[in-house]
PDB file of C-alpha atoms in Angstrom:
ATOM      1  CA  MET O  82      50.370   1.394  91.819  1.00 49.00           C
ATOM      2  CA  GLY O  83      48.381  -1.045  93.796  1.00 54.00           C
ATOM      3  CA  THR O  84      48.779  -2.859  97.114  1.00 57.00           C
ATOM      4  CA  THR O  85      49.699  -6.529  97.800  1.00 61.00           C
ATOM      5  CA  ASP O  86      46.830  -8.675  99.209  1.00 62.00           C
ATOM      6  CA  ALA O  87      47.393 -10.956 101.873  1.00 58.00           C
ATOM      7  CA  ARG O  88      46.205 -13.867  99.809  1.00 77.00           C
ATOM      8  CA  ALA O  89      48.765 -13.065  97.162  1.00 91.00           C
ATOM      9  CA  ILE O  90      51.300 -15.848  96.149  1.00 97.00           C
ATOM     10  CA  THR O  91      54.717 -15.127  97.207  1.00 98.00           C
ATOM     11  CA  LEU O  92      57.228 -16.159  95.020  1.00 98.00           C
ATOM     12  CA  ARG O  93      61.095 -17.024  95.348  1.00 98.00           C
ATOM     13  CA  THR O  94      62.365 -14.460  92.809  1.00 98.00           C
ATOM     14  CA  LEU O  95      66.112 -13.784  91.148  1.00 98.00           C
ATOM     15  CA  LEU O  96      66.097 -10.217  89.405  1.00 98.00           C
ATOM     16  CA  GLY O  97      68.483  -7.648  89.158  1.00 97.00           C
ATOM     17  CA  ASN O  98      68.184  -4.006  90.107  1.00 96.00           C
ATOM     18  CA  TYR O  99      68.073  -1.941  86.894  1.00 95.00           C
ATOM     19  CA  PRO O 100      66.572   0.677  85.514  1.00 94.00           C
ATOM     20  CA  ASN O 101      63.892  -1.294  83.723  1.00 94.00           C
ATOM     21  CA  THR O 102      62.995  -3.399  87.060  1.00 96.00           C
ATOM     22  CA  ARG O 103      63.660  -0.719  89.724  1.00 96.00           C
ATOM     23  CA  ALA O 104      59.976   0.149  90.476  1.00 97.00           C
ATOM     24  CA  LEU O 105      59.361  -3.392  90.776  1.00 97.00           C
ATOM     25  CA  ARG O 106      62.744  -4.513  92.954  1.00 96.00           C
ATOM     26  CA  GLN O 107      62.023  -1.634  95.073  1.00 96.00           C
ATOM     27  CA  GLY O 108      58.198  -2.066  95.674  1.00 96.00           C
ATOM     28  CA  GLU O 109      56.854   1.109  93.732  1.00 96.00           C
ATOM     29  CA  LEU O 110      54.527  -1.538  91.736  1.00 97.00           C
ATOM     30  CA  ARG O 111      52.455  -3.838  93.943  1.00 95.00           C
ATOM     31  CA  SER O 112      49.900  -6.425  92.666  1.00 96.00           C
ATOM     32  CA  PRO O 113      46.934  -8.281  94.733  1.00 96.00           C
ATOM     33  CA  LEU O 114      48.031 -11.639  93.114  1.00 97.00           C
ATOM     34  CA  VAL O 115      51.806 -11.941  93.429  1.00 98.00           C
ATOM     35  CA  ALA O 116      54.160 -10.653  96.112  1.00 97.00           C
ATOM     36  CA  PHE O 117      58.138 -11.178  95.083  1.00 98.00           C
ATOM     37  CA  ASP O 118      60.781 -12.733  97.690  1.00 98.00           C
ATOM     38  CA  PHE O 119      63.854 -11.297  96.132  1.00 98.00           C
ATOM     39  CA  ALA O 120      66.953 -12.814  96.296  1.00 98.00           C
ATOM     40  CA  ASP O 121      69.746 -11.001  98.032  1.00 96.00           C
ATOM     41  CA  VAL O 122      72.301 -11.510  95.085  1.00 95.00           C
ATOM     42  CA  LYS O 123      73.965  -8.132  93.837  1.00 92.00           C
ATOM     43  CA  VAL O 124      75.124  -9.724  90.340  1.00 93.00           C
ATOM     44  CA  PRO O 125      72.247 -12.122  89.331  1.00 96.00           C
ATOM     45  CA  ASN O 126      74.666 -14.310  87.178  1.00 95.00           C
ATOM     46  CA  ARG O 127      76.396 -15.723  89.984  1.00 95.00           C
ATOM     47  CA  ALA O 128      72.913 -17.215  90.746  1.00 98.00           C
ATOM     48  CA  PHE O 129      72.200 -18.640  87.469  1.00 98.00           C
ATOM     49  CA  LYS O 130      73.896 -22.028  88.323  1.00 98.00           C
ATOM     50  CA  SER O 131      71.022 -22.366  91.324  1.00 98.00           C
ATOM     51  CA  VAL O 132      68.328 -21.349  88.681  1.00 98.00           C
ATOM     52  CA  VAL O 133      69.460 -24.564  86.338  1.00 98.00           C
ATOM     53  CA  ARG O 134      70.898 -26.790  88.453  1.00 98.00           C
ATOM     54  CA  GLU O 135      68.366 -26.534  91.926  1.00 98.00           C
ATOM     55  CA  LEU O 136      65.583 -24.967  90.499  1.00 98.00           C
ATOM     56  CA  ALA O 137      65.689 -22.469  93.601  1.00 98.00           C
ATOM     57  CA  PHE O 138      63.776 -19.700  92.073  1.00 98.00           C
ATOM     58  CA  ASP O 139      60.366 -19.486  90.981  1.00 98.00           C
ATOM     59  CA  VAL O 140      61.012 -16.481  88.805  1.00 98.00           C
ATOM     60  CA  ALA O 141      64.327 -15.766  87.413  1.00 98.00           C
ATOM     61  CA  GLU O 142      66.207 -13.517  85.093  1.00 98.00           C
ATOM     62  CA  LEU O 143      68.402 -15.892  82.970  1.00 98.00           C
ATOM     63  CA  ALA O 144      70.883 -15.233  80.253  1.00 98.00           C
ATOM     64  CA  ILE O 145      69.241 -16.902  77.284  1.00 98.00           C
ATOM     65  CA  ILE O 146      72.082 -19.404  76.219  1.00 98.00           C
ATOM     66  CA  THR O 147      71.736 -20.655  79.783  1.00 98.00           C
ATOM     67  CA  PHE O 148      68.129 -21.016  79.209  1.00 98.00           C
ATOM     68  CA  LEU O 149      68.581 -22.772  75.712  1.00 98.00           C
ATOM     69  CA  GLN O 150      70.743 -25.626  77.628  1.00 98.00           C
ATOM     70  CA  ALA O 151      68.449 -26.050  80.204  1.00 98.00           C
ATOM     71  CA  LYS O 152      65.568 -26.381  77.672  1.00 98.00           C
ATOM     72  CA  ALA O 153      67.341 -28.842  75.743  1.00 98.00           C
ATOM     73  CA  TYR O 154      68.187 -30.840  78.707  1.00 97.00           C
ATOM     74  CA  GLY O 155      64.693 -31.078  79.936  1.00 98.00           C
ATOM     75  CA  LYS O 156      64.568 -28.466  82.712  1.00 98.00           C
ATOM     76  CA  PRO O 157      61.011 -27.659  83.707  1.00 98.00           C
ATOM     77  CA  LEU O 158      61.484 -23.769  82.901  1.00 98.00           C
ATOM     78  CA  VAL O 159      59.302 -21.694  80.500  1.00 98.00           C
ATOM     79  CA  LEU O 160      60.510 -18.363  78.844  1.00 98.00           C
ATOM     80  CA  VAL O 161      58.543 -15.446  79.438  1.00 98.00           C
ATOM     81  CA  PRO O 162      59.011 -13.019  76.493  1.00 98.00           C
ATOM     82  CA  ALA O 163      60.675 -10.171  78.829  1.00 98.00           C
ATOM     83  CA  ARG O 164      63.939  -8.916  78.459  1.00 97.00           C
ATOM     84  CA  VAL O 165      65.672  -7.342  81.512  1.00 96.00           C
ATOM     85  CA  GLY O 166      69.046  -6.069  82.603  1.00 91.00           C
ATOM     86  CA  PRO O 167      71.481  -3.850  80.457  1.00 84.00           C
ATOM     87  CA  ALA O 168      70.356  -3.688  76.980  1.00 84.00           C
ATOM     88  CA  ARG O 169      73.350  -3.629  74.521  1.00 90.00           C
ATOM     89  CA  PHE O 170      74.623  -4.645  71.047  1.00 95.00           C
ATOM     90  CA  GLN O 171      77.306  -7.449  71.405  1.00 96.00           C
ATOM     91  CA  HIS O 172      80.279  -6.388  68.862  1.00 97.00           C
ATOM     92  CA  GLN O 173      82.032  -4.059  71.357  1.00 95.00           C
ATOM     93  CA  CYS O 174      82.683  -7.014  73.753  1.00 96.00           C
ATOM     94  CA  ILE O 175      86.083  -8.353  72.157  1.00 98.00           C
ATOM     95  CA  VAL O 176      88.819  -6.162  72.890  1.00 97.00           C
ATOM     96  CA  TYR O 177      92.817  -6.443  72.514  1.00 98.00           C
ATOM     97  CA  ASN O 178      95.439  -4.604  73.919  1.00 97.00           C
ATOM     98  CA  VAL O 179      96.807  -2.079  71.552  1.00 97.00           C
ATOM     99  CA  GLU O 180     100.136  -2.123  73.065  1.00 96.00           C
ATOM    100  CA  ARG O 181     100.681  -5.518  71.746  1.00 94.00           C
ATOM    101  CA  GLY O 182     100.114  -4.415  68.120  1.00 95.00           C
ATOM    102  CA  PRO O 183      97.354  -4.361  65.677  1.00 96.00           C
ATOM    103  CA  LEU O 184      94.876  -6.783  65.632  1.00 98.00           C
ATOM    104  CA  SER O 185      91.544  -7.862  63.630  1.00 98.00           C
ATOM    105  CA  PRO O 186      89.183 -10.627  63.502  1.00 98.00           C
ATOM    106  CA  SER O 187      90.824 -11.982  60.468  1.00 97.00           C
ATOM    107  CA  ASP O 188      94.002 -12.433  62.718  1.00 98.00           C
ATOM    108  CA  LEU O 189      92.109 -14.579  65.426  1.00 98.00           C
ATOM    109  CA  HIS O 190      92.937 -18.071  63.865  1.00 98.00           C
ATOM    110  CA  GLY O 191      95.750 -19.540  66.187  1.00 98.00           C
ATOM    111  CA  ARG O 192      95.628 -16.460  68.584  1.00 98.00           C
ATOM    112  CA  ARG O 193      94.482 -17.224  72.396  1.00 98.00           C
ATOM    113  CA  VAL O 194      91.247 -15.340  73.425  1.00 98.00           C
ATOM    114  CA  GLY O 195      90.286 -15.302  76.784  1.00 98.00           C
ATOM    115  CA  ALA O 196      86.430 -15.701  78.066  1.00 98.00           C
ATOM    116  CA  ARG O 197      85.084 -16.212  81.327  1.00 97.00           C
ATOM    117  CA  ALA O 198      83.156 -19.287  80.359  1.00 97.00           C
ATOM    118  CA  TRP O 199      82.775 -21.192  76.802  1.00 98.00           C
ATOM    119  CA  ALA O 200      78.820 -21.375  77.345  1.00 98.00           C
ATOM    120  CA  GLN O 201      78.501 -17.894  78.148  1.00 97.00           C
ATOM    121  CA  THR O 202      75.654 -15.849  76.354  1.00 97.00           C
ATOM    122  CA  THR O 203      77.990 -12.899  75.337  1.00 97.00           C
ATOM    123  CA  VAL O 204      80.759 -15.119  74.047  1.00 98.00           C
ATOM    124  CA  THR O 205      78.395 -17.130  72.154  1.00 98.00           C
ATOM    125  CA  TRP O 206      77.213 -14.138  70.364  1.00 98.00           C
ATOM    126  CA  ILE O 207      80.649 -12.735  69.725  1.00 98.00           C
ATOM    127  CA  ARG O 208      81.763 -16.222  68.412  1.00 98.00           C
ATOM    128  CA  GLY O 209      78.756 -16.246  66.095  1.00 98.00           C
ATOM    129  CA  ILE O 210      79.259 -12.802  64.515  1.00 98.00           C
ATOM    130  CA  LEU O 211      82.826 -13.504  64.192  1.00 98.00           C
ATOM    131  CA  ALA O 212      82.219 -16.606  62.162  1.00 98.00           C
ATOM    132  CA  GLU O 213      79.038 -14.917  60.266  1.00 98.00           C
ATOM    133  CA  ASP O 214      80.675 -11.674  59.746  1.00 98.00           C
ATOM    134  CA  TYR O 215      84.293 -12.161  59.464  1.00 98.00           C
ATOM    135  CA  GLY O 216      84.721 -15.625  58.779  1.00 98.00           C
ATOM    136  CA  VAL O 217      86.545 -16.648  61.605  1.00 98.00           C
ATOM    137  CA  ASP O 218      86.172 -20.394  62.740  1.00 98.00           C
ATOM    138  CA  PRO O 219      85.955 -21.048  66.416  1.00 97.00           C
ATOM    139  CA  ALA O 220      87.731 -24.444  66.167  1.00 97.00           C
ATOM    140  CA  ARG O 221      90.876 -22.296  65.053  1.00 98.00           C
ATOM    141  CA  VAL O 222      91.177 -20.225  68.070  1.00 98.00           C
ATOM    142  CA  HIS O 223      93.024 -21.048  71.250  1.00 98.00           C
ATOM    143  CA  TRP O 224      90.289 -20.134  73.757  1.00 98.00           C
ATOM    144  CA  VAL O 225      90.947 -19.674  77.238  1.00 98.00           C
ATOM    145  CA  THR O 226      88.344 -19.717  79.942  1.00 98.00           C
ATOM    146  CA  PHE O 227      88.200 -19.063  83.854  1.00 97.00           C
ATOM    147  CA  GLU O 228      84.929 -21.044  84.901  1.00 96.00           C
ATOM    148  CA  ASP O 229      82.481 -23.589  84.248  1.00 96.00           C
ATOM    149  CA  GLY O 230      79.217 -22.760  82.604  1.00 96.00           C
ATOM    150  CA  HIS O 231      75.685 -23.071  84.272  1.00 98.00           C
ATOM    151  CA  LEU O 232      74.216 -26.243  83.457  1.00 97.00           C
ATOM    152  CA  ALA O 233      75.978 -29.312  84.908  1.00 97.00           C
ATOM    153  CA  GLU O 234      75.011 -31.727  82.174  1.00 97.00           C
ATOM    154  CA  TYR O 235      77.234 -29.603  79.554  1.00 97.00           C
ATOM    155  CA  HIS O 236      80.979 -30.062  79.260  1.00 96.00           C
ATOM    156  CA  ASP O 237      83.365 -27.859  77.422  1.00 97.00           C
ATOM    157  CA  PRO O 238      84.843 -29.206  74.591  1.00 96.00           C
ATOM    158  CA  ALA O 239      88.262 -31.006  75.482  1.00 95.00           C
ATOM    159  CA  SER O 240      90.011 -28.358  73.165  1.00 96.00           C
ATOM    160  CA  ILE O 241      89.458 -25.296  75.974  1.00 97.00           C
ATOM    161  CA  GLU O 242      92.121 -24.276  78.327  1.00 98.00           C
ATOM    162  CA  ARG O 243      91.241 -23.483  81.374  1.00 98.00           C
ATOM    163  CA  ALA O 244      93.205 -20.472  82.902  1.00 98.00           C
ATOM    164  CA  PRO O 245      95.107 -21.155  86.362  1.00 97.00           C
ATOM    165  CA  GLN O 246      92.941 -20.451  89.281  1.00 96.00           C
ATOM    166  CA  GLY O 247      93.440 -17.221  90.578  1.00 97.00           C
ATOM    167  CA  LYS O 248      94.371 -15.745  87.329  1.00 97.00           C
ATOM    168  CA  ASP O 249      92.762 -12.272  86.220  1.00 96.00           C
ATOM    169  CA  MET O 250      91.429 -12.369  82.403  1.00 97.00           C
ATOM    170  CA  MET O 251      92.106  -8.249  81.827  1.00 95.00           C
ATOM    171  CA  LYS O 252      95.577  -8.771  83.569  1.00 96.00           C
ATOM    172  CA  MET O 253      96.315 -11.798  81.237  1.00 97.00           C
ATOM    173  CA  LEU O 254      95.419  -9.391  77.971  1.00 97.00           C
ATOM    174  CA  LEU O 255      97.469  -6.616  79.553  1.00 96.00           C
ATOM    175  CA  GLU O 256     100.752  -8.979  80.185  1.00 97.00           C
ATOM    176  CA  GLY O 257     100.533 -10.558  76.725  1.00 97.00           C
ATOM    177  CA  GLU O 258      99.449 -14.005  78.120  1.00 98.00           C
ATOM    178  CA  ILE O 259      96.311 -13.604  75.671  1.00 98.00           C
ATOM    179  CA  ASP O 260      95.920 -11.736  72.553  1.00 98.00           C
ATOM    180  CA  ALA O 261      91.987 -10.746  73.001  1.00 98.00           C
ATOM    181  CA  ALA O 262      89.176 -10.938  75.672  1.00 98.00           C
ATOM    182  CA  ILE O 263      85.418 -11.288  75.733  1.00 98.00           C
ATOM    183  CA  ILE O 264      83.991  -8.857  78.240  1.00 95.00           C
ATOM    184  CA  GLY O 265      80.533  -7.717  79.532  1.00 85.00           C
ATOM    185  CA  ASN O 266      79.016  -4.309  79.898  1.00 70.00           C
ATOM    186  CA  GLU O 267      81.758  -1.674  80.049  1.00 71.00           C
ATOM    187  CA  LEU O 268      84.935  -1.502  78.527  1.00 75.00           C
ATOM    188  CA  PRO O 269      87.714  -1.213  81.071  1.00 83.00           C
ATOM    189  CA  GLU O 270      89.031   2.419  81.915  1.00 84.00           C
ATOM    190  CA  ASP O 271      92.409   1.652  80.073  1.00 90.00           C
ATOM    191  CA  PRO O 272      93.318   3.364  77.116  1.00 91.00           C
ATOM    192  CA  HIS O 273      95.370   0.540  75.807  1.00 94.00           C
ATOM    193  CA  ILE O 274      92.387  -1.725  75.762  1.00 96.00           C
ATOM    194  CA  ARG O 275      89.956  -1.351  72.528  1.00 95.00           C
ATOM    195  CA  PRO O 276      87.373  -3.250  70.952  1.00 96.00           C
ATOM    196  CA  LEU O 277      89.061  -5.457  68.077  1.00 97.00           C
ATOM    197  CA  ILE O 278      85.887  -4.723  65.841  1.00 97.00           C
ATOM    198  CA  ALA O 279      86.862  -1.561  63.860  1.00 92.00           C
ATOM    199  CA  ASP O 280      83.735   0.941  64.192  1.00 95.00           C
ATOM    200  CA  HIS O 281      81.917  -1.816  66.198  1.00 96.00           C
ATOM    201  CA  GLU O 282      78.757   0.543  66.485  1.00 95.00           C
ATOM    202  CA  ALA O 283      78.309   0.691  62.980  1.00 97.00           C
ATOM    203  CA  ALA O 284      78.680  -3.048  62.399  1.00 98.00           C
ATOM    204  CA  ALA O 285      76.174  -3.982  65.238  1.00 97.00           C
ATOM    205  CA  LYS O 286      73.528  -1.673  63.635  1.00 96.00           C
ATOM    206  CA  SER O 287      74.152  -3.261  60.108  1.00 97.00           C
ATOM    207  CA  TRP O 288      73.812  -6.680  61.953  1.00 98.00           C
ATOM    208  CA  ALA O 289      70.848  -5.714  63.708  1.00 97.00           C
ATOM    209  CA  ARG O 290      69.543  -4.432  60.612  1.00 97.00           C
ATOM    210  CA  ARG O 291      70.269  -7.747  58.293  1.00 97.00           C
ATOM    211  CA  HIS O 292      68.972  -9.778  61.473  1.00 97.00           C
ATOM    212  CA  LYS O 293      66.106  -7.462  62.418  1.00 95.00           C
ATOM    213  CA  GLY O 294      66.669  -7.567  65.928  1.00 95.00           C
ATOM    214  CA  VAL O 295      69.347  -7.143  68.686  1.00 96.00           C
ATOM    215  CA  PRO O 296      71.376 -10.094  70.360  1.00 97.00           C
ATOM    216  CA  ILE O 297      69.245 -11.439  73.772  1.00 98.00           C
ATOM    217  CA  ASN O 298      71.618 -10.807  76.627  1.00 97.00           C
ATOM    218  CA  HIS O 299      68.618 -11.890  79.791  1.00 97.00           C
ATOM    219  CA  MET O 300      65.351 -13.054  79.628  1.00 98.00           C
ATOM    220  CA  ILE O 301      62.650 -13.868  82.253  1.00 98.00           C
ATOM    221  CA  VAL O 302      62.024 -17.723  82.773  1.00 98.00           C
ATOM    222  CA  VAL O 303      59.496 -19.343  85.467  1.00 98.00           C
ATOM    223  CA  LYS O 304      58.695 -22.806  86.766  1.00 98.00           C
ATOM    224  CA  GLU O 305      56.833 -24.711  84.222  1.00 98.00           C
ATOM    225  CA  SER O 306      54.477 -25.631  87.099  1.00 98.00           C
ATOM    226  CA  LEU O 307      53.740 -22.031  88.172  1.00 98.00           C
ATOM    227  CA  ALA O 308      52.822 -21.549  84.572  1.00 98.00           C
ATOM    228  CA  ARG O 309      50.459 -24.437  84.647  1.00 97.00           C
ATOM    229  CA  SER O 310      48.934 -23.821  88.023  1.00 98.00           C
ATOM    230  CA  GLN O 311      48.917 -20.283  87.966  1.00 97.00           C
ATOM    231  CA  PRO O 312      48.494 -18.807  84.695  1.00 98.00           C
ATOM    232  CA  GLN O 313      46.938 -15.577  85.909  1.00 98.00           C
ATOM    233  CA  VAL O 314      50.258 -15.090  88.185  1.00 98.00           C
ATOM    234  CA  VAL O 315      52.363 -15.153  85.114  1.00 98.00           C
ATOM    235  CA  ARG O 316      50.250 -12.753  82.842  1.00 98.00           C
ATOM    236  CA  GLU O 317      50.907 -10.633  86.061  1.00 98.00           C
ATOM    237  CA  ILE O 318      54.262 -10.984  86.156  1.00 98.00           C
ATOM    238  CA  TYR O 319      54.546  -9.938  82.698  1.00 98.00           C
ATOM    239  CA  TRP O 320      52.200  -6.617  83.638  1.00 98.00           C
ATOM    240  CA  LEU O 321      54.459  -5.792  86.286  1.00 98.00           C
ATOM    241  CA  LEU O 322      57.590  -6.454  84.204  1.00 97.00           C
ATOM    242  CA  LYS O 323      56.207  -4.192  81.090  1.00 96.00           C
ATOM    243  CA  GLU O 324      55.270  -1.523  83.878  1.00 96.00           C
ATOM    244  CA  ALA O 325      58.593  -1.070  85.363  1.00 96.00           C
ATOM    245  CA  ARG O 326      60.117  -0.747  82.266  1.00 94.00           C
ATOM    246  CA  LYS O 327      57.722   2.042  81.807  1.00 93.00           C
ATOM    247  CA  ALA O 328      58.439   3.732  84.732  1.00 93.00           C
ATOM    248  CA  GLY O 329      62.166   3.082  84.307  1.00 89.00           C
ATOM    249  CA  GLY O 330      62.177   5.085  80.850  1.00 79.00           C
ATOM    250  CA  ALA O 331      63.064   2.138  78.779  1.00 61.00           C
ATOM    251  CA  ALA O 332      60.874   2.645  76.387  1.00 60.00           C
ATOM    252  CA  PRO O 333      61.187   1.633  72.664  1.00 64.00           C
ATOM    253  CA  SER O 334      63.138   5.097  71.001  1.00 62.00           C
ATOM    254  CA  GLY O 335      65.126   5.224  67.824  1.00 77.00           C
ATOM    255  CA  GLU O 336      65.885   2.978  65.294  1.00 89.00           C
ATOM    256  CA  PHE O 337      66.330  -0.223  67.335  1.00 93.00           C
ATOM    257  CA  ASP O 338      64.170  -1.320  70.116  1.00 93.00           C
ATOM    258  CA  MET O 339      66.915  -2.858  72.725  1.00 91.00           C
ATOM    259  CA  ALA O 340      64.768  -4.689  74.734  1.00 92.00           C
ATOM    260  CA  PRO O 341      61.412  -5.682  73.255  1.00 95.00           C
ATOM    261  CA  TYR O 342      58.658  -7.740  74.878  1.00 96.00           C
ATOM    262  CA  GLY O 343      56.419 -10.455  73.522  1.00 97.00           C
ATOM    263  CA  VAL O 344      57.181 -13.332  71.567  1.00 98.00           C
ATOM    264  CA  GLU O 345      57.038 -12.092  67.931  1.00 97.00           C
ATOM    265  CA  ALA O 346      59.492  -9.010  68.768  1.00 97.00           C
ATOM    266  CA  ASN O 347      61.896 -11.486  70.293  1.00 98.00           C
ATOM    267  CA  ARG O 348      61.433 -14.205  67.455  1.00 98.00           C
ATOM    268  CA  SER O 349      64.234 -13.115  65.122  1.00 98.00           C
ATOM    269  CA  ALA O 350      66.655 -12.602  67.676  1.00 98.00           C
ATOM    270  CA  LEU O 351      65.661 -16.089  69.449  1.00 98.00           C
ATOM    271  CA  GLU O 352      66.003 -17.919  66.151  1.00 98.00           C
ATOM    272  CA  ILE O 353      69.741 -16.629  65.785  1.00 98.00           C
ATOM    273  CA  ALA O 354      70.553 -17.598  69.296  1.00 98.00           C
ATOM    274  CA  ILE O 355      69.349 -20.982  68.686  1.00 98.00           C
ATOM    275  CA  ASP O 356      71.262 -21.297  65.420  1.00 98.00           C
ATOM    276  CA  TYR O 357      74.581 -19.912  66.897  1.00 98.00           C
ATOM    277  CA  ALA O 358      74.173 -22.201  69.899  1.00 98.00           C
ATOM    278  CA  LEU O 359      73.407 -25.251  67.703  1.00 98.00           C
ATOM    279  CA  LYS O 360      76.454 -24.609  65.675  1.00 98.00           C
ATOM    280  CA  GLN O 361      78.938 -23.738  68.659  1.00 98.00           C
ATOM    281  CA  GLY O 362      77.826 -27.206  70.079  1.00 98.00           C
ATOM    282  CA  LEU O 363      76.238 -25.859  73.207  1.00 98.00           C
ATOM    283  CA  ILE O 364      72.840 -27.638  72.650  1.00 98.00           C
ATOM    284  CA  PRO O 365      72.517 -31.051  71.576  1.00 97.00           C
ATOM    285  CA  LYS O 366      69.480 -30.631  69.095  1.00 96.00           C
ATOM    286  CA  ARG O 367      67.877 -27.700  67.419  1.00 98.00           C
ATOM    287  CA  LEU O 368      65.100 -26.185  69.439  1.00 98.00           C
ATOM    288  CA  ALA O 369      61.801 -24.322  67.544  1.00 98.00           C
ATOM    289  CA  VAL O 370      61.176 -20.756  69.242  1.00 98.00           C
ATOM    290  CA  ASP O 371      57.545 -21.670  70.132  1.00 98.00           C
ATOM    291  CA  GLU O 372      58.503 -24.674  72.043  1.00 98.00           C
ATOM    292  CA  LEU O 373      60.346 -22.332  74.490  1.00 98.00           C
ATOM    293  CA  PHE O 374      57.240 -20.994  75.495  1.00 98.00           C
ATOM    294  CA  ASP O 375      53.995 -22.563  77.048  1.00 98.00           C
ATOM    295  CA  GLU O 376      50.340 -21.488  76.029  1.00 97.00           C
ATOM    296  CA  VAL O 377      50.388 -18.838  78.758  1.00 97.00           C
ATOM    297  CA  THR O 378      53.587 -17.014  77.901  1.00 98.00           C
ATOM    298  CA  ARG O 379      53.462 -17.671  74.327  1.00 97.00           C
ATOM    299  CA  GLY O 380      50.041 -15.683  74.399  1.00 95.00           C
ATOM    300  CA  LEU O 381      51.664 -12.575  76.305  1.00 95.00           C
TER     301      LEU O 381
END
């Protein structure tokens, strides 16, 4: 697995401990070129603000919409074409309380929908999917959020309602204060909470076939200065991530590669993320996929 040379550069790093990163996080993979000073952060998204506001990390896991916003507002970060963290479809992430009666995407106009943050990546994917496939106009939904986005320069639309301090989104859903909610990785263990989109797995697979890609959640970014001054280190980081993915048993299998590596393998999903972000007013201008990378990371 290699050893770390005493002359290796040490990089402040934000990276979750997932099956596809564990070999790197736990030191099973080492390099003579680079050592990682991993931040002691249990849930990486809680440090995303410091990634884009303070540039606190040389290497970081980052939600793709947060990165697109950071790029659009001139933050000196470069995308590395490596997905990390839980790989999933998104269709199952909008849920409702069956005790409150039937609900479908076509019923959402005028309804109250909870989301952790307006600019959250999962929320962006869900709004885009609802608009594209179910005719839902996000402007006709009453959105209730619970926290600010990661980027200081971006402000939520004035129409967005902020839930009172201390309110819990799932409790609000169960008590009927909101009609639906957009959640993260796992469905709550409550038989009353079900996905809003019927047969969400089939719908998600149909979406992926049509778009030739799976929605992106988190990818890796590095500081521009690191890519410019230490290109060989950035290439080594990418290689280590690929090896960690392999060690975690996350090699592509079945019809869909849920966490592809490489620019071309991610191009379609990145184009859609950019399109959704622009249509939803999350970025002020359209970005080209190639400008997300630099000459080093574009060639990985």
